mmCIF file of C-alpha atoms in Angstrom:
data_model
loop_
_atom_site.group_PDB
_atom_site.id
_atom_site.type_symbol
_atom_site.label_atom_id
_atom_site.label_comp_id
_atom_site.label_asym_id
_atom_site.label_seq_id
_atom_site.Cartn_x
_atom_site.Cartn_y
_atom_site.Cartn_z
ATOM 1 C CA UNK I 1 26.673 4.163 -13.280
ATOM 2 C CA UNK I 2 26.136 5.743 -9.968
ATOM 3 C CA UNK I 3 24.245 8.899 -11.305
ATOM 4 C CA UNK I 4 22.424 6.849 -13.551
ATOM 5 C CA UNK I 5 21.193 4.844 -10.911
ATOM 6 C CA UNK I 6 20.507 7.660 -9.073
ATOM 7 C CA UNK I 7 17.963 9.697 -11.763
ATOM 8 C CA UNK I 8 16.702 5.979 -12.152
ATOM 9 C CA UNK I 9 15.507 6.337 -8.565
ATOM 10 C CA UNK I 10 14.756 10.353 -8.802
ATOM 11 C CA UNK I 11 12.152 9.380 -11.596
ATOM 12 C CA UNK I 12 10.554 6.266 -9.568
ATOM 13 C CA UNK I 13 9.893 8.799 -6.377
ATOM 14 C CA UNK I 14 8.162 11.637 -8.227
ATOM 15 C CA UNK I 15 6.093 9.429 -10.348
ATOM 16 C CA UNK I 16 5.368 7.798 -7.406
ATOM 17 C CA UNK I 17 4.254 10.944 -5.646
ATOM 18 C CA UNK I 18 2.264 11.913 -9.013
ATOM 19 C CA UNK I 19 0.273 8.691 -8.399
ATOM 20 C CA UNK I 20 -0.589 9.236 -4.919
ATOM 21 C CA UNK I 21 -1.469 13.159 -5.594
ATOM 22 C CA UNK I 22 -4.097 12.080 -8.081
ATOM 23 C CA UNK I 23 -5.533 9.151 -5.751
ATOM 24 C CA UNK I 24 -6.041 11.279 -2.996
ATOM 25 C CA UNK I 25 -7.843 14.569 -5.325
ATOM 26 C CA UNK I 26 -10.511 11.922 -6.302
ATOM 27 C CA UNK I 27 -10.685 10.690 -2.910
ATOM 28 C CA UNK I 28 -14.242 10.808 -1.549
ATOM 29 C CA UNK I 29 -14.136 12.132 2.059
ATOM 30 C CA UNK I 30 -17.809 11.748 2.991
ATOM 31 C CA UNK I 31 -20.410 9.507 1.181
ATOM 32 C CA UNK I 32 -24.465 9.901 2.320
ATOM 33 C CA UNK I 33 -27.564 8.979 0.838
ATOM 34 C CA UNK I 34 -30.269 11.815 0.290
ATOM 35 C CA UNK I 35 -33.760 11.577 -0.979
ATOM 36 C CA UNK I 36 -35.060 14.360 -3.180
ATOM 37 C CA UNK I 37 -38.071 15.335 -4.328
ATOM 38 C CA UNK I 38 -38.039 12.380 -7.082
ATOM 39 C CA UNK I 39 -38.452 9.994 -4.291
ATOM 40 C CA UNK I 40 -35.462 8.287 -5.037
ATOM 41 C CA UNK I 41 -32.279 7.841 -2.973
ATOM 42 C CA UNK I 42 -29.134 9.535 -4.770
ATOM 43 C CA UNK I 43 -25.466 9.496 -3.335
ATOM 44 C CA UNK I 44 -23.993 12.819 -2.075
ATOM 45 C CA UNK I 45 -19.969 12.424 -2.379
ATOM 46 C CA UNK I 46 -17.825 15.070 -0.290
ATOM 47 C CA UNK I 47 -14.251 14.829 -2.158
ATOM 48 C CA UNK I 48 -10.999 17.359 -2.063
ATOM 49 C CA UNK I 49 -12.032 19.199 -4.968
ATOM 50 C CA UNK I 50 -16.249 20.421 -4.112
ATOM 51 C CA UNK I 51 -19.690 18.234 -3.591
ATOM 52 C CA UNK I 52 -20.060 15.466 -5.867
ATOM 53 C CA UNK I 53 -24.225 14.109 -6.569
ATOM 54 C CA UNK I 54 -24.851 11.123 -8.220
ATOM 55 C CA UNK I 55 -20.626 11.351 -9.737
ATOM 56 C CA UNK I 56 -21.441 14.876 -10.790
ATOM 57 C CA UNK I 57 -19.766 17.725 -9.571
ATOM 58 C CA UNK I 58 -22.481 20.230 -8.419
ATOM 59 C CA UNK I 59 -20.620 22.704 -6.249
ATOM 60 C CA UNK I 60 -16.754 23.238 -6.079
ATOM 61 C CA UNK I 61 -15.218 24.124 -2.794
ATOM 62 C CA UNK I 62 -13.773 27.506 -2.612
ATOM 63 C CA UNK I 63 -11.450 26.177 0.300
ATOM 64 C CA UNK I 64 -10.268 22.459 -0.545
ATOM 65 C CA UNK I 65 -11.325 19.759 1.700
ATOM 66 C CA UNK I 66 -8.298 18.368 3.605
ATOM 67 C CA UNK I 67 -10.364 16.168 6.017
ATOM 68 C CA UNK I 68 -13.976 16.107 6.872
ATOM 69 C CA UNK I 69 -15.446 15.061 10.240
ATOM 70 C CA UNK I 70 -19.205 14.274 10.097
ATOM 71 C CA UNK I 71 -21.018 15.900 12.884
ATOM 72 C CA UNK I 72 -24.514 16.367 12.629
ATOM 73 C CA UNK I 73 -27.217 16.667 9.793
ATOM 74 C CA UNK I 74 -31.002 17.139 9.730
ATOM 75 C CA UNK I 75 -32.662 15.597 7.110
ATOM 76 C CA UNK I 76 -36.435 17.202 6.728
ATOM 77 C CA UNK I 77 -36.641 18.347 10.387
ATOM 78 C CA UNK I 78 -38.979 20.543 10.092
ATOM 79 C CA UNK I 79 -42.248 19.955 7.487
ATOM 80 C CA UNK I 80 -41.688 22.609 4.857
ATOM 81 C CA UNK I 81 -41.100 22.615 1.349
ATOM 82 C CA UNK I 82 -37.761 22.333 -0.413
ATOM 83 C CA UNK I 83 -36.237 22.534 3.051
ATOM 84 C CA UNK I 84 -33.800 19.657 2.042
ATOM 85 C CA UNK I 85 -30.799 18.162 4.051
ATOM 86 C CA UNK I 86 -28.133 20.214 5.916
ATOM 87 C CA UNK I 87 -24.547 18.644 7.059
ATOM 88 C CA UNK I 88 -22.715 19.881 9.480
ATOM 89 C CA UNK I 89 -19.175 18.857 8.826
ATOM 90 C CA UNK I 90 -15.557 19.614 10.768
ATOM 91 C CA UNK I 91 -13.365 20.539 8.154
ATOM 92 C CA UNK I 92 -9.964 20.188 10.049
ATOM 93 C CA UNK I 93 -8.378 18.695 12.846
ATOM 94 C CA UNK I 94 -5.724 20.316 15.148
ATOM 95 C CA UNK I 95 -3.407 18.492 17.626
ATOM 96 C CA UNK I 96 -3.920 19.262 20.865
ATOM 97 C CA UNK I 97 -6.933 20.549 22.728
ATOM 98 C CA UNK I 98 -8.863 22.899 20.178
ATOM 99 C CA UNK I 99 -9.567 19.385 17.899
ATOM 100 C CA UNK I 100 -11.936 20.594 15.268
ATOM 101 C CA UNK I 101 -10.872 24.374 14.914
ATOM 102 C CA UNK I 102 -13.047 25.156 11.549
ATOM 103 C CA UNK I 103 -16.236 24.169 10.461
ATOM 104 C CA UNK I 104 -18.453 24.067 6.932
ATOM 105 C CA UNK I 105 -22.469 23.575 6.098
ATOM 106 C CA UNK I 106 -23.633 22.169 3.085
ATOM 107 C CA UNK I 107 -27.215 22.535 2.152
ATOM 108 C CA UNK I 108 -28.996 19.926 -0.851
ATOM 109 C CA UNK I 109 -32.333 21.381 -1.747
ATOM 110 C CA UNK I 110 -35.293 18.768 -2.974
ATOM 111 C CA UNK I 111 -33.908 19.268 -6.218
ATOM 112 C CA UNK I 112 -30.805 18.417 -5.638
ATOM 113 C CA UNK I 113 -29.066 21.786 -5.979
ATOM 114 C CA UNK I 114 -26.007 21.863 -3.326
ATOM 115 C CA UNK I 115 -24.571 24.985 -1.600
ATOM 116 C CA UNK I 116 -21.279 25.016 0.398
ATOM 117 C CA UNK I 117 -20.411 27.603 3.152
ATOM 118 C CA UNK I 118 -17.173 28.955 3.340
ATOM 119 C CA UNK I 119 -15.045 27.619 6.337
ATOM 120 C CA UNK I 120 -16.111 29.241 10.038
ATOM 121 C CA UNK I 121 -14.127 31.179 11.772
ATOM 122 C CA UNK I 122 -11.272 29.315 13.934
ATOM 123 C CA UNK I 123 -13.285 27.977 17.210
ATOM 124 C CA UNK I 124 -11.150 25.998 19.505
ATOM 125 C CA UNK I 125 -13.771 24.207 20.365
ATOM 126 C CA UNK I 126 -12.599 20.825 21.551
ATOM 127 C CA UNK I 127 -12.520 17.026 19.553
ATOM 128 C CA UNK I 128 -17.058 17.342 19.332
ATOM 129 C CA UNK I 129 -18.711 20.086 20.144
ATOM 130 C CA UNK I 130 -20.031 19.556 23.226
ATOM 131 C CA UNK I 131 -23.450 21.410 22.145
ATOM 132 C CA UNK I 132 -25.242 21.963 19.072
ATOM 133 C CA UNK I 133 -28.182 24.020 19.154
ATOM 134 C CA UNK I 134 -30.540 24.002 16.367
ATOM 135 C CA UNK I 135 -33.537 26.698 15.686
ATOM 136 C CA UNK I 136 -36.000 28.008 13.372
ATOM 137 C CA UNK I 137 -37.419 31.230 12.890
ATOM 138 C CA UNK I 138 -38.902 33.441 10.305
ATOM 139 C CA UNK I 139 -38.565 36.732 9.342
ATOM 140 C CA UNK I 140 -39.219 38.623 5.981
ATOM 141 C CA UNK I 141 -35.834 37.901 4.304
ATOM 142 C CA UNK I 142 -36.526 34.389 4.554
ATOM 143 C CA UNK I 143 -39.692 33.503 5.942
ATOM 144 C CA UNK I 144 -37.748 30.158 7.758
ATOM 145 C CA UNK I 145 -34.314 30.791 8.743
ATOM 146 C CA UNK I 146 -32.447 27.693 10.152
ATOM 147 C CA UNK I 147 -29.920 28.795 12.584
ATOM 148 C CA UNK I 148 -27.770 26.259 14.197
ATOM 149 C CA UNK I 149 -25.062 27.368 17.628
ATOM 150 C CA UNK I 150 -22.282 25.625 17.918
ATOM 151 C CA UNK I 151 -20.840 25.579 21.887
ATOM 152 C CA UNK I 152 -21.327 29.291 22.737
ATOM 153 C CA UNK I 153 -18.370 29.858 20.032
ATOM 154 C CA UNK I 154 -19.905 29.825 16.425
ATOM 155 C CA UNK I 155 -22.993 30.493 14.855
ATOM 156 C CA UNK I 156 -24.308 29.500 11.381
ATOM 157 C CA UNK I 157 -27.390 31.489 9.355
ATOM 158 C CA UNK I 158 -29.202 29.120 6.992
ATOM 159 C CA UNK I 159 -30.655 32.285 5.241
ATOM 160 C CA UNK I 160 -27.687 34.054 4.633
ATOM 161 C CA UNK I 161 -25.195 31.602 4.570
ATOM 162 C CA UNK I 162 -22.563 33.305 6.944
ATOM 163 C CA UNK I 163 -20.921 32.238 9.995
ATOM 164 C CA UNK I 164 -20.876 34.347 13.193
ATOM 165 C CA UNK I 165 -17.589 34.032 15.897
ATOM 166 C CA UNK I 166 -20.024 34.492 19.124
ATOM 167 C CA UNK I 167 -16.452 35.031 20.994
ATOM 168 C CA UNK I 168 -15.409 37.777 19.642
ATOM 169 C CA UNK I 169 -17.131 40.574 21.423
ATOM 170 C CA UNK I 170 -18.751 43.408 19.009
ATOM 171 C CA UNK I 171 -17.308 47.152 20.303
ATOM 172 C CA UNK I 172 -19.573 49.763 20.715
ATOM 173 C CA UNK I 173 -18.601 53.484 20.182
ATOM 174 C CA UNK I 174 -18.448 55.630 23.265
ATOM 175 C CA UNK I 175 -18.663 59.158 22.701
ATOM 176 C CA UNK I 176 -16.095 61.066 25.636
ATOM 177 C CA UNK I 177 -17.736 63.846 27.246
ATOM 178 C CA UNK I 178 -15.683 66.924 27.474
#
Protein backbone atom coordinates (compact mmCIF):
# COMPACT_ATOMS: atom_id res chain seq x y z
CA UNK A 1 0.00 0.00 0.00
CA UNK A 2 2.80 2.22 0.98
CA UNK A 3 4.73 1.99 -2.42
CA UNK A 4 1.67 2.27 -4.17
CA UNK A 5 0.90 5.34 -2.60
CA UNK A 6 4.12 6.42 -3.12
CA UNK A 7 4.37 6.02 -7.31
CA UNK A 8 0.73 7.49 -6.88
CA UNK A 9 2.49 10.64 -5.68
CA UNK A 10 5.83 10.13 -7.99
CA UNK A 11 3.36 10.37 -11.05
CA UNK A 12 1.29 13.54 -9.64
CA UNK A 13 4.87 15.56 -9.21
CA UNK A 14 6.31 14.95 -12.68
CA UNK A 15 3.13 15.52 -14.46
CA UNK A 16 2.90 18.35 -12.51
CA UNK A 17 6.31 19.61 -13.51
CA UNK A 18 5.39 18.60 -17.29
CA UNK A 19 2.54 21.15 -16.96
CA UNK A 20 4.46 23.94 -15.67
CA UNK A 21 7.50 23.26 -18.30
CA UNK A 22 5.08 23.74 -21.15
CA UNK A 23 3.33 26.96 -19.52
CA UNK A 24 6.37 28.67 -19.08
CA UNK A 25 7.99 27.69 -23.07
CA UNK A 26 4.85 29.55 -24.39
CA UNK A 27 5.25 32.19 -21.96
CA UNK A 28 5.47 35.61 -23.62
CA UNK A 29 8.27 37.62 -21.91
CA UNK A 30 7.84 40.96 -23.70
CA UNK A 31 4.69 42.12 -25.65
CA UNK A 32 4.99 45.70 -27.90
CA UNK A 33 3.08 47.14 -30.53
CA UNK A 34 4.97 48.09 -33.87
CA UNK A 35 3.71 49.81 -36.93
CA UNK A 36 5.01 48.67 -40.29
CA UNK A 37 4.94 49.85 -43.44
CA UNK A 38 1.11 48.67 -43.86
CA UNK A 39 0.19 51.34 -41.48
CA UNK A 40 -1.24 49.08 -39.18
CA UNK A 41 -0.28 48.26 -35.58
CA UNK A 42 0.85 44.44 -35.21
CA UNK A 43 1.96 42.77 -31.83
CA UNK A 44 5.67 41.81 -31.43
CA UNK A 45 5.74 38.81 -28.70
CA UNK A 46 9.31 38.06 -27.06
CA UNK A 47 8.75 34.32 -25.65
CA UNK A 48 11.48 31.49 -24.41
CA UNK A 49 11.67 29.90 -27.62
CA UNK A 50 12.55 33.22 -30.49
CA UNK A 51 10.37 36.52 -31.63
CA UNK A 52 6.86 35.89 -32.11
CA UNK A 53 4.77 38.72 -34.83
CA UNK A 54 1.31 38.74 -35.02
CA UNK A 55 1.41 34.66 -33.14
CA UNK A 56 3.95 33.76 -35.78
CA UNK A 57 7.24 32.73 -35.08
CA UNK A 58 9.59 34.89 -37.27
CA UNK A 59 13.01 34.44 -35.70
CA UNK A 60 14.09 31.66 -33.18
CA UNK A 61 16.55 32.53 -30.51
CA UNK A 62 19.82 30.86 -30.81
CA UNK A 63 20.27 31.42 -26.92
CA UNK A 64 16.77 30.84 -25.09
CA UNK A 65 15.24 33.68 -23.35
CA UNK A 66 15.28 33.08 -19.56
CA UNK A 67 14.12 36.64 -18.61
CA UNK A 68 13.95 39.81 -20.54
CA UNK A 69 14.33 43.32 -19.08
CA UNK A 70 13.05 46.10 -21.41
CA UNK A 71 15.48 48.87 -21.64
CA UNK A 72 15.30 51.11 -24.37
CA UNK A 73 13.93 51.11 -28.05
CA UNK A 74 13.79 53.67 -30.87
CA UNK A 75 11.03 53.48 -32.95
CA UNK A 76 11.76 55.57 -36.42
CA UNK A 77 14.38 57.88 -34.83
CA UNK A 78 15.86 58.88 -37.51
CA UNK A 79 13.73 59.63 -41.07
CA UNK A 80 14.98 56.90 -43.36
CA UNK A 81 13.50 54.16 -45.08
CA UNK A 82 12.92 50.66 -43.75
CA UNK A 83 14.86 51.81 -40.70
CA UNK A 84 12.20 50.04 -38.46
CA UNK A 85 12.19 49.55 -34.58
CA UNK A 86 15.20 48.41 -32.48
CA UNK A 87 14.82 46.95 -28.69
CA UNK A 88 17.25 46.96 -26.49
CA UNK A 89 16.54 44.22 -24.04
CA UNK A 90 18.58 42.74 -20.71
CA UNK A 91 18.53 39.23 -21.17
CA UNK A 92 19.53 38.12 -17.56
CA UNK A 93 19.68 39.17 -14.17
CA UNK A 94 22.51 38.43 -11.64
CA UNK A 95 22.32 38.81 -7.81
CA UNK A 96 24.38 41.14 -6.52
CA UNK A 97 25.93 44.25 -7.99
CA UNK A 98 26.61 43.43 -11.81
CA UNK A 99 22.38 43.21 -12.22
CA UNK A 100 21.95 42.90 -15.92
CA UNK A 101 25.28 41.06 -16.97
CA UNK A 102 24.17 40.22 -20.80
CA UNK A 103 22.37 42.01 -23.23
CA UNK A 104 20.40 41.29 -26.83
CA UNK A 105 19.04 43.73 -29.88
CA UNK A 106 16.29 42.88 -31.91
CA UNK A 107 15.70 44.75 -35.07
CA UNK A 108 11.81 44.62 -37.03
CA UNK A 109 12.23 46.10 -40.45
CA UNK A 110 8.97 47.99 -42.14
CA UNK A 111 8.15 44.75 -43.35
CA UNK A 112 8.09 43.09 -40.53
CA UNK A 113 11.15 40.87 -40.94
CA UNK A 114 12.83 40.42 -37.28
CA UNK A 115 16.55 39.83 -36.54
CA UNK A 116 17.93 38.79 -33.10
CA UNK A 117 21.57 39.41 -31.91
CA UNK A 118 23.29 36.91 -30.14
CA UNK A 119 23.74 37.66 -26.33
CA UNK A 120 26.68 40.51 -25.49
CA UNK A 121 29.44 39.81 -23.89
CA UNK A 122 29.16 39.60 -19.86
CA UNK A 123 29.16 43.51 -18.71
CA UNK A 124 28.73 43.93 -15.06
CA UNK A 125 27.17 46.78 -15.59
CA UNK A 126 24.87 47.47 -12.68
CA UNK A 127 20.63 46.94 -12.27
CA UNK A 128 20.18 49.98 -15.64
CA UNK A 129 22.74 51.09 -17.40
CA UNK A 130 23.47 54.19 -16.23
CA UNK A 131 24.16 55.51 -19.98
CA UNK A 132 23.02 54.65 -23.29
CA UNK A 133 24.47 56.35 -26.09
CA UNK A 134 22.89 56.20 -29.38
CA UNK A 135 24.55 57.30 -32.95
CA UNK A 136 24.34 57.25 -36.56
CA UNK A 137 26.78 57.23 -39.15
CA UNK A 138 27.37 56.10 -42.63
CA UNK A 139 29.90 54.49 -44.33
CA UNK A 140 29.98 52.32 -47.59
CA UNK A 141 29.06 48.94 -45.99
CA UNK A 142 25.97 50.38 -44.87
CA UNK A 143 25.37 53.77 -45.83
CA UNK A 144 23.49 54.32 -42.03
CA UNK A 145 24.96 52.36 -39.35
CA UNK A 146 23.11 52.64 -35.95
CA UNK A 147 25.52 52.20 -33.21
CA UNK A 148 24.30 52.28 -29.72
CA UNK A 149 27.18 52.36 -26.26
CA UNK A 150 26.16 50.95 -23.47
CA UNK A 151 28.09 52.55 -20.07
CA UNK A 152 31.68 52.63 -21.42
CA UNK A 153 31.38 48.60 -21.26
CA UNK A 154 29.53 47.33 -24.47
CA UNK A 155 28.99 48.35 -27.80
CA UNK A 156 26.38 47.22 -30.39
CA UNK A 157 26.81 47.65 -34.53
CA UNK A 158 23.41 47.91 -36.22
CA UNK A 159 25.23 47.10 -39.57
CA UNK A 160 26.93 44.17 -38.64
CA UNK A 161 25.07 42.89 -35.97
CA UNK A 162 28.00 42.19 -33.44
CA UNK A 163 28.65 43.27 -30.04
CA UNK A 164 31.95 44.88 -28.94
CA UNK A 165 33.33 44.38 -24.94
CA UNK A 166 34.84 48.16 -24.84
CA UNK A 167 36.65 46.71 -21.50
CA UNK A 168 38.62 44.46 -22.73
CA UNK A 169 41.65 46.25 -23.98
CA UNK A 170 42.85 45.19 -27.71
CA UNK A 171 46.94 44.18 -27.48
CA UNK A 172 49.12 45.50 -29.86
CA UNK A 173 52.30 43.62 -31.05
CA UNK A 174 55.60 45.07 -29.96
CA UNK A 175 58.43 44.07 -31.90
CA UNK A 176 61.79 43.74 -29.16
CA UNK A 177 64.74 45.37 -30.46
CA UNK A 178 67.84 43.36 -30.18
Amino acid sequence: MKRLLLVFWILITVSAVFAQTEETSDETLLKRAVSLSDNKFHELEIKRDGVYLDGTRKNKSDNLFVTVTFLSETAEYWEYDNSGYWFLLGTDMATGMCGIPHYAMIHVDSNGNIRVSKESPSACIGDFPILIEFKLSFDKQCNQRPIWKISNSLEFDGCTFNWKDLQTTQKTKTRKRK
